[in-house]
Short mmCIF file of C-alpha atoms in Angstrom, two decimals:
data_model
loop_
_atom_site.label_atom_id
_atom_site.label_comp_id
_atom_site.label_asym_id
_atom_site.label_seq_id
_atom_site.Cartn_x
_atom_site.Cartn_y
_atom_site.Cartn_z
CA ARG A 306 -20.65 39.43 73.67
CA ARG A 307 -19.49 40.46 77.27
CA SER A 308 -21.56 43.67 78.34
CA SER A 309 -19.69 46.75 79.14
CA ALA A 310 -20.50 46.68 82.77
CA ARG A 311 -19.07 43.16 83.21
CA ILE A 312 -15.69 44.33 81.16
CA ASP A 313 -15.54 47.57 83.55
CA GLN A 314 -15.13 45.05 86.52
CA GLY A 315 -12.74 43.06 85.02
CA LEU A 316 -10.66 46.12 84.63
CA ARG A 317 -11.49 47.30 88.17
CA SER A 318 -9.68 44.37 89.66
CA GLY A 319 -6.48 44.98 88.61
CA GLY A 320 -7.66 42.53 85.23
CA ARG A 321 -7.96 38.92 85.68
CA GLU A 322 -5.38 36.16 83.98
CA GLY A 323 -7.79 33.23 84.39
CA PRO A 324 -9.12 30.85 82.29
CA MET A 325 -12.88 31.59 83.28
CA GLY A 326 -14.39 34.56 81.75
CA CYS A 327 -17.36 35.77 83.20
CA GLY A 328 -20.19 36.37 80.35
CA SER A 329 -23.64 34.49 79.42
CA SER A 330 -25.05 35.38 76.33
CA VAL A 331 -28.27 35.00 78.67
CA PRO A 332 -27.93 35.95 82.21
CA ALA A 333 -29.49 33.86 84.64
CA LYS A 334 -32.82 34.40 86.48
CA GLY A 335 -32.73 35.53 90.25
CA PRO A 336 -30.60 37.85 92.49
CA GLY A 337 -26.87 37.24 91.50
CA PRO A 338 -24.35 38.76 94.00
CA ALA A 339 -23.66 42.33 95.57
CA PRO A 340 -21.38 44.51 92.64
CA ARG A 341 -17.95 44.14 93.57
CA PRO A 342 -16.64 47.23 95.19
CA ALA A 343 -14.14 49.31 92.47
CA LYS A 344 -10.59 48.92 93.96
CA GLY A 345 -7.60 47.40 92.17
CA THR A 346 -4.45 45.89 94.18
CA ASP A 347 -1.09 47.15 95.03
CA GLY A 348 0.93 45.41 93.04
CA SER A 349 2.00 42.28 95.26
CA GLY A 350 -0.78 40.07 94.50
CA THR A 351 -2.87 41.79 97.71
CA PRO A 352 -6.00 43.44 97.41
CA GLU A 353 -6.20 46.98 98.67
CA GLY A 354 -8.15 47.59 101.85
CA LYS A 355 -8.06 46.36 105.08
CA ALA A 356 -9.51 43.13 106.34
CA THR A 357 -12.44 43.54 109.39
CA ASN A 358 -13.30 40.11 110.29
CA GLY A 359 -11.86 38.46 107.43
CA ILE A 360 -13.23 40.28 104.87
CA GLY A 361 -11.56 42.99 102.78
CA GLY A 362 -12.53 46.24 102.38
CA ASP A 363 -12.82 44.81 98.41
CA GLY A 364 -14.68 42.63 98.81
CA THR A 365 -12.60 39.65 99.48
CA ILE A 366 -11.90 37.44 102.25
CA VAL A 367 -9.03 34.85 103.43
CA ALA A 368 -9.30 31.68 102.15
CA THR A 369 -6.64 28.46 103.37
CA VAL A 370 -5.68 26.00 101.26
CA ALA A 371 -6.67 22.41 102.87
CA GLU A 372 -5.73 20.33 100.28
CA VAL A 373 -4.19 20.26 96.40
CA ARG A 374 -4.43 17.02 94.29
CA GLN A 375 -3.10 16.23 90.52
CA GLU A 376 -6.55 15.83 88.83
CA THR A 377 -4.84 14.91 85.85
CA SER A 378 -1.23 15.43 84.28
CA ALA A 379 -2.30 19.70 83.43
CA VAL A 380 -4.91 20.40 85.94
CA LYS A 381 -4.62 20.65 89.81
CA LEU A 382 -7.53 20.93 91.99
CA LEU A 383 -7.21 23.31 95.43
CA ARG A 384 -9.73 22.56 97.63
CA LEU A 385 -10.08 25.53 99.89
CA ARG A 386 -11.29 26.42 103.33
CA VAL A 387 -13.28 29.65 104.43
CA PRO A 388 -13.37 30.85 107.80
CA THR A 389 -16.43 29.87 109.60
CA LYS A 390 -17.65 33.62 110.95
CA SER A 391 -17.90 34.05 106.79
CA VAL A 392 -19.40 31.59 106.47
CA GLU A 393 -22.18 31.97 108.46
CA GLY A 394 -22.31 35.61 108.28
CA GLY A 395 -22.67 35.54 104.66
CA GLY A 396 -19.43 37.22 103.83
CA PHE A 397 -18.70 34.60 101.46
CA ALA A 398 -21.47 32.90 99.34
CA PHE A 399 -21.93 31.70 95.89
CA ARG A 400 -24.34 30.24 93.91
CA PRO A 401 -23.51 26.88 91.80
CA GLY A 402 -21.77 28.26 88.53
CA GLN A 403 -20.20 31.37 89.87
CA TRP A 404 -16.52 31.86 89.37
CA VAL A 405 -13.91 33.36 91.86
CA ASP A 406 -10.90 36.15 91.32
CA PHE A 407 -7.90 34.57 93.18
CA TYR A 408 -5.56 36.63 94.69
CA ALA A 409 -2.15 34.55 94.90
CA PRO A 410 0.49 35.25 97.42
CA GLY A 411 3.32 37.51 95.07
CA VAL A 412 1.43 37.54 92.10
CA ASP A 413 0.62 40.85 90.32
CA LYS A 414 -2.79 39.77 88.89
CA PRO A 415 -5.45 37.97 90.23
CA GLY A 416 -6.58 34.12 88.49
CA GLY A 417 -10.52 33.65 87.63
CA TYR A 418 -11.15 30.47 88.22
CA SER A 419 -14.95 28.67 88.52
CA ILE A 420 -15.91 26.99 91.27
CA ALA A 421 -15.92 23.45 91.03
CA SER A 422 -18.34 22.37 94.25
CA SER A 423 -21.50 22.97 95.03
CA PRO A 424 -22.46 25.65 97.53
CA GLY A 425 -23.81 22.64 99.94
CA GLN A 426 -20.41 21.91 100.13
CA LEU A 427 -19.68 25.11 101.71
CA ALA A 428 -22.29 25.12 103.89
CA ARG A 429 -21.17 21.15 105.26
CA ASP A 430 -17.54 22.22 105.99
CA GLY A 431 -16.45 25.35 104.88
CA THR A 432 -14.60 24.18 102.28
CA PHE A 433 -14.68 25.14 98.27
CA ASP A 434 -12.85 23.44 95.14
CA VAL A 435 -11.10 25.36 92.16
CA ALA A 436 -9.69 23.53 89.18
CA CYS A 437 -6.49 24.86 87.55
CA LYS A 438 -5.19 24.19 84.09
CA GLN A 439 -1.67 24.33 83.77
CA SER A 440 -0.48 27.47 82.07
CA ARG A 441 3.33 28.92 80.64
CA THR A 442 2.05 32.55 81.15
CA GLN A 443 -0.28 32.81 84.07
CA GLY A 444 1.13 33.49 87.48
CA THR A 445 -1.56 32.44 89.47
CA SER A 446 -1.46 29.18 87.58
CA HIS A 447 2.49 29.09 87.93
CA TRP A 448 1.51 29.33 92.07
CA ILE A 449 -1.21 27.20 92.03
CA HIS A 450 0.79 24.17 90.09
CA ASP A 451 4.65 25.08 91.35
CA GLY A 452 4.01 26.01 94.87
CA ALA A 453 0.59 26.13 96.56
CA LYS A 454 0.08 24.06 99.33
CA PRO A 455 -1.83 23.12 102.49
CA GLY A 456 -1.99 25.50 104.96
CA ASP A 457 -0.89 28.67 102.24
CA GLU A 458 -3.36 31.69 102.26
CA VAL A 459 -5.09 33.37 99.48
CA ARG A 460 -7.96 36.01 98.52
CA VAL A 461 -10.85 35.35 97.19
CA ARG A 462 -13.39 36.90 96.11
CA VAL A 463 -16.99 35.74 93.81
CA GLY A 464 -18.13 37.16 90.75
CA GLY A 465 -20.26 36.39 87.48
CA GLU A 466 -23.36 36.55 85.97
CA PHE A 467 -23.63 32.25 84.78
CA PHE A 468 -24.64 30.84 87.38
CA MET A 469 -28.00 28.50 87.83
CA SER A 470 -31.35 29.39 89.68
CA THR A 471 -33.78 27.42 91.68
CA GLU A 472 -36.20 28.10 88.95
CA ASP A 473 -33.27 26.54 86.25
CA GLY A 474 -32.40 23.49 88.32
CA ASP A 475 -36.64 22.70 87.80
CA ALA A 476 -36.04 22.58 83.87
CA PRO A 477 -34.36 19.59 82.16
CA LEU A 478 -31.33 20.36 82.15
CA LEU A 479 -28.63 20.45 78.95
CA MET A 480 -24.92 20.86 79.83
CA VAL A 481 -22.20 21.03 77.27
CA ALA A 482 -18.45 21.11 78.84
CA GLY A 483 -15.36 22.15 77.00
CA GLY A 484 -11.98 21.14 78.92
CA ILE A 485 -11.45 22.92 81.73
CA GLY A 486 -15.12 23.79 81.68
CA ILE A 487 -16.57 21.28 83.06
CA SER A 488 -15.67 23.45 86.24
CA PRO A 489 -18.81 25.35 86.99
CA LEU A 490 -21.27 22.65 85.88
CA CYS A 491 -19.95 20.00 88.23
CA ALA A 492 -21.35 22.53 90.68
CA MET A 493 -24.37 22.84 89.14
CA LEU A 494 -24.27 19.08 88.39
CA GLU A 495 -23.89 18.40 92.34
CA THR A 496 -26.31 21.06 93.06
CA LEU A 497 -29.00 19.09 91.63
CA LEU A 498 -28.39 16.17 93.28
CA GLU A 499 -28.37 17.53 96.84
CA ARG A 500 -31.62 18.85 96.20
CA SER A 501 -33.56 16.13 94.19
CA ARG A 502 -31.54 13.28 96.52
CA PRO A 503 -34.71 11.75 98.32
CA ALA A 504 -34.14 10.77 102.11
CA GLY A 505 -32.89 7.31 103.16
CA GLY A 506 -30.48 7.14 100.39
CA ALA A 507 -30.43 2.74 100.27
CA ARG A 508 -32.25 1.04 97.91
CA GLY A 509 -33.54 -2.71 98.02
CA GLU A 510 -32.67 -5.21 95.78
CA ASP A 511 -35.71 -4.54 93.67
CA GLY A 512 -34.10 -1.10 93.35
CA SER A 513 -36.66 0.58 95.02
CA ASP A 514 -35.00 3.17 97.91
CA ALA A 515 -36.03 3.33 101.49
CA ASN A 516 -39.48 5.03 100.73
CA GLY A 517 -40.09 2.43 97.80
CA ARG A 518 -39.38 4.64 94.99
CA ARG A 519 -37.11 3.02 91.81
CA LYS A 520 -34.88 4.48 89.81
CA ARG A 521 -35.49 8.21 88.76
CA HIS A 522 -36.89 9.85 85.79
CA LEU A 523 -33.95 11.46 83.71
CA ARG A 524 -33.21 15.53 84.56
CA ALA A 525 -29.76 16.17 83.64
CA VAL A 526 -27.63 15.10 80.62
CA LEU A 527 -23.89 16.32 80.37
CA LEU A 528 -22.10 16.17 76.99
CA TYR A 529 -18.40 17.05 77.60
CA SER A 530 -15.80 17.01 74.62
CA GLU A 531 -11.85 17.02 75.46
CA LYS A 532 -8.99 15.55 73.34
CA THR A 533 -7.77 12.68 75.73
CA GLU A 534 -8.48 13.24 79.55
CA HIS A 535 -11.21 14.54 81.08
CA ALA A 536 -10.87 16.46 84.41
CA LEU A 537 -13.08 15.77 86.81
CA SER A 538 -14.21 12.75 85.20
CA GLY A 539 -13.93 10.59 88.62
CA ARG A 540 -16.67 13.22 90.37
CA VAL A 541 -18.41 13.26 87.36
CA ARG A 542 -18.84 9.25 87.41
CA ASP A 543 -19.65 9.42 90.88
CA MET A 544 -22.51 11.70 90.58
CA ALA A 545 -23.91 9.48 87.88
CA LEU A 546 -23.86 6.77 89.99
CA ARG A 547 -25.39 8.00 92.74
CA SER A 548 -27.81 9.85 90.69
CA ASP A 549 -29.94 6.65 90.16
CA GLY A 550 -30.69 7.54 86.91
CA ALA A 551 -31.29 11.20 87.38
CA PHE A 552 -27.95 12.34 85.12
CA GLU A 553 -26.16 11.23 82.37
CA CYS A 554 -22.85 12.06 80.92
CA VAL A 555 -21.00 11.18 77.30
CA PHE A 556 -17.65 11.79 77.62
CA HIS A 557 -16.19 12.91 74.07
CA ARG A 558 -12.73 11.83 73.18
CA THR A 559 -11.45 14.08 70.37
CA ALA A 560 -7.98 13.22 69.81
CA ALA A 561 -8.35 9.46 70.68
CA GLY A 562 -7.18 6.85 67.95
CA ARG A 563 -6.98 3.25 67.71
CA SER A 564 -3.92 2.78 70.18
CA THR A 565 -5.37 5.28 72.66
CA VAL A 566 -8.54 2.93 73.01
CA ALA A 567 -6.17 -0.13 73.36
CA ALA A 568 -4.29 1.03 75.52
CA LYS A 569 -7.19 2.73 77.89
CA ALA A 570 -8.94 -1.16 77.93
CA GLN A 571 -6.00 -2.14 79.05
CA PHE A 572 -5.84 0.51 82.13
CA GLU A 573 -8.80 -0.51 82.62
CA ALA A 574 -8.35 -4.15 83.57
CA MET A 575 -5.44 -2.99 86.38
CA THR A 576 -6.00 -3.04 89.39
CA THR A 577 -5.34 0.22 91.10
CA ALA A 578 -2.04 -1.48 92.63
CA GLU A 579 -0.75 -1.84 89.00
CA LEU A 580 -1.80 1.56 88.12
CA HIS A 581 -0.03 3.37 91.03
CA ALA A 582 3.01 1.10 89.98
CA HIS A 583 2.81 2.63 86.10
CA LEU A 584 2.21 6.26 87.43
CA GLN A 585 4.77 5.95 89.48
CA SER A 586 7.45 4.43 86.80
CA VAL A 587 7.12 7.42 84.32
CA GLY A 588 7.14 9.98 87.43
CA MET A 589 3.59 10.84 87.93
CA ASP A 590 3.42 9.71 91.37
CA LEU A 591 1.47 13.45 93.45
CA GLY A 592 -2.14 12.26 95.18
CA LEU A 593 -2.35 9.28 93.76
CA ASP A 594 -3.00 8.08 96.92
CA MET A 595 -6.02 10.56 96.46
CA MET A 596 -7.52 9.57 93.25
CA THR A 597 -10.25 7.02 92.13
CA LYS A 598 -9.63 4.81 89.82
CA PRO A 599 -11.01 6.37 86.63
CA GLU A 600 -9.19 9.39 87.65
CA LEU A 601 -6.06 6.87 87.80
CA VAL A 602 -6.98 5.55 84.60
CA ASP A 603 -7.58 9.37 82.76
CA LEU A 604 -4.06 10.07 84.05
CA ALA A 605 -2.30 6.32 82.39
CA VAL A 606 -3.62 7.28 79.37
CA ALA A 607 -2.76 10.95 79.28
CA SER A 608 1.11 9.35 80.65
CA LEU A 609 1.29 7.89 77.08
CA THR A 610 1.35 11.18 75.26
CA VAL A 611 3.01 13.37 77.54
CA VAL A 612 5.91 10.97 78.62
CA PRO A 613 8.42 10.34 75.91
CA ASN A 614 9.64 7.19 77.06
CA VAL A 615 6.56 5.60 77.96
CA SER A 616 5.38 2.68 75.90
CA SER A 617 1.64 3.00 74.26
CA THR A 618 1.22 -0.71 75.09
CA PRO A 619 1.56 -0.69 78.51
CA ALA A 620 2.82 -3.90 80.73
CA SER A 621 -0.79 -5.05 81.98
CA PRO A 622 -3.28 -7.82 81.28
CA ALA A 623 -3.31 -8.83 77.49
CA LYS A 624 -5.49 -6.31 74.71
CA PRO A 625 -8.36 -7.57 74.64
CA PRO A 626 -9.42 -8.46 70.40
CA ALA A 627 -10.25 -5.50 67.91
CA LYS A 628 -13.31 -6.94 67.53
CA LEU A 629 -14.55 -7.47 70.98
CA ARG A 630 -13.10 -3.76 71.96
CA ASP A 631 -14.99 -2.45 68.57
CA ALA A 632 -18.44 -4.37 69.53
CA ARG A 633 -18.02 -2.97 73.41
CA GLN A 634 -18.15 0.38 71.67
CA ALA A 635 -20.60 -0.30 69.64
CA GLU A 636 -22.58 -1.62 72.06
CA GLU A 637 -22.27 1.82 73.99
CA ALA A 638 -23.31 3.48 71.49
CA GLU A 639 -26.59 1.61 71.07
CA GLN A 640 -27.10 1.84 74.25
CA TRP A 641 -27.20 5.67 74.46
CA ASP A 642 -29.37 5.27 71.79
CA ASP A 643 -31.92 3.38 73.20
CA SER A 644 -34.56 4.97 74.81
CA ASP A 645 -34.42 2.85 77.77
CA THR A 646 -30.78 3.83 78.90
CA CYS A 647 -32.02 5.66 82.47
CA GLY A 648 -29.05 4.83 84.94
CA GLN A 649 -26.31 3.60 82.79
CA GLY A 650 -24.31 6.65 83.77
CA ALA A 651 -21.42 7.47 81.55
CA ILE A 652 -19.87 5.96 78.57
CA THR A 653 -17.24 7.42 76.37
CA ARG A 654 -17.07 7.95 72.68
CA ASP A 655 -15.05 9.37 70.39
CA GLY A 656 -15.12 12.18 68.30
CA ARG A 657 -16.38 15.98 68.73
CA ILE A 658 -20.22 16.57 69.98
CA ASP A 659 -22.12 17.23 66.93
CA LYS A 660 -25.74 18.14 65.98
CA LYS A 661 -26.05 14.54 66.50
CA ALA A 662 -25.65 14.17 69.87
CA LEU A 663 -27.15 17.72 71.03
CA GLY A 664 -30.38 16.15 69.31
CA ARG A 665 -30.29 13.01 71.17
CA ALA A 666 -29.86 14.46 74.44
CA ILE A 667 -32.59 17.20 73.96
CA ASP A 668 -34.87 14.44 72.95
CA ARG A 669 -33.61 12.34 75.57
CA LEU A 670 -34.90 15.39 78.70
CA ARG A 671 -38.19 16.19 76.65
CA ALA A 672 -39.23 12.46 75.99
CA ALA A 673 -38.56 11.63 80.78
CA ALA A 674 -40.44 15.33 81.25
CA VAL A 675 -43.25 13.88 79.40
CA SER A 676 -43.12 10.62 80.95
CA GLU A 677 -42.98 12.39 84.65
CA GLY A 678 -45.60 14.74 84.09
CA ARG A 679 -43.84 17.80 83.29
CA SER A 680 -44.51 18.23 79.47
CA GLY A 681 -45.04 22.00 79.52
CA THR A 682 -41.28 22.26 80.63
CA ASP A 683 -38.82 22.86 78.26
CA VAL A 684 -34.96 21.70 78.30
CA VAL A 685 -32.40 24.81 79.42
CA ALA A 686 -28.88 24.54 78.47
CA PHE A 687 -25.54 25.32 80.22
CA LEU A 688 -22.34 25.88 77.89
CA CYS A 689 -18.79 26.31 79.11
CA GLY A 690 -15.42 25.85 77.37
CA PRO A 691 -13.50 27.38 74.49
CA PRO A 692 -15.19 30.53 72.84
CA LYS A 693 -15.20 28.92 69.13
CA MET A 694 -16.56 25.43 70.26
CA SER A 695 -19.32 27.53 73.34
CA ASP A 696 -20.33 29.62 70.22
CA ALA A 697 -20.85 26.47 67.59
CA MET A 698 -22.63 24.54 70.16
CA GLU A 699 -25.25 27.73 70.60
CA LYS A 700 -25.66 28.35 66.93
CA THR A 701 -26.85 24.47 66.68
CA LEU A 702 -28.99 24.30 69.96
CA LEU A 703 -30.79 27.66 68.25
CA LYS A 704 -31.18 25.29 64.86
CA LEU A 705 -32.35 22.51 66.79
CA GLY A 706 -35.16 24.77 68.64
CA LEU A 707 -34.21 26.08 72.05
CA PRO A 708 -35.73 29.73 72.65
CA LYS A 709 -32.40 31.85 73.44
CA ARG A 710 -33.50 32.62 76.56
CA SER A 711 -32.56 28.70 77.66
CA VAL A 712 -28.99 28.91 76.42
CA ARG A 713 -26.43 30.14 78.67
CA LEU A 714 -23.12 30.12 78.36
CA GLU A 715 -19.77 31.29 80.27
CA ARG A 716 -17.07 32.54 77.47
CA TRP A 717 -13.90 32.98 78.96
CA TRP A 718 -11.38 35.95 78.50
#
């Protein structure tokens, strides 16, 4: 399903070992990045070609690690800073959804990681983010998880035909993520919010903003599947809150048993200080000060399965009665089913993303488009996750009536 041109690009760059692929069943509309030069590597992790003004002969640019954050027990987030001249001069630019070839010091092959931040962030402060899932076999992943620190220099190069164009951003958007596949979708969602955010920002007591506008029409729905802990969950929740009803997310948890659900309720009742104390007691204390409370809760839940000596009953406020917990979950599901859920933000449900969940999201987006006077605009879907999941989601969306041209996929290598 990947075009020969894109396979050639991957081979010419010396092979990529990152978790993200560079394929889409239908390329996004609009001009993409310039073709990458046919250069390999010299075997040391440094691309061939002399650098001129920070730009290598093969199109790579030098980026400096500005921040390393433990996002979940298995995912680290790197914030990379690009030289101002590379940003202002156009030497480094990307569209929301694209990835970078990532050349780490001393690693033979580049990794490939989708950019998890918007082009707007790059324009504002010269930085962009990548999230890397821990791997036992990938040299770049080892370097990021075990060696990367602020001040380190790497080389990166933009690639990929999976991105959200301006035209795509005007359509109702359905986004489906599996695991670390959330990264490019975060970049798209942040871009969508930056483009649509009304001036002023503050809202009055009646829910209107400084210009008298009320909560906005639903423009995007994200269905995000993961076994237990969702990477970038704090970022996703924050975007849902800032969207004022324009974006909703349903976190699908596929490996959450009753004990996990109960433990999460206990962790959510803790204060930030109590969460810090719990995570420090089990040795998961890296970067806690930079995490939001939802991120701390997700990491605490993960500690129940990745740390052998952790009790499934954390020392915390009393566990809520089973009836109350079940009623709360049922209420969340009912709110998602209700047609008046605009502004609910993010909810969590146990189970995989299925045809019913996809159909419900499409119906909500179409209804919102009609109420906004855009009945002729149909849904565009972006999918990113494990190949089997993405293929299954694509088939289901086609059965639900979405035209193939409106379904975009990012396939992993």
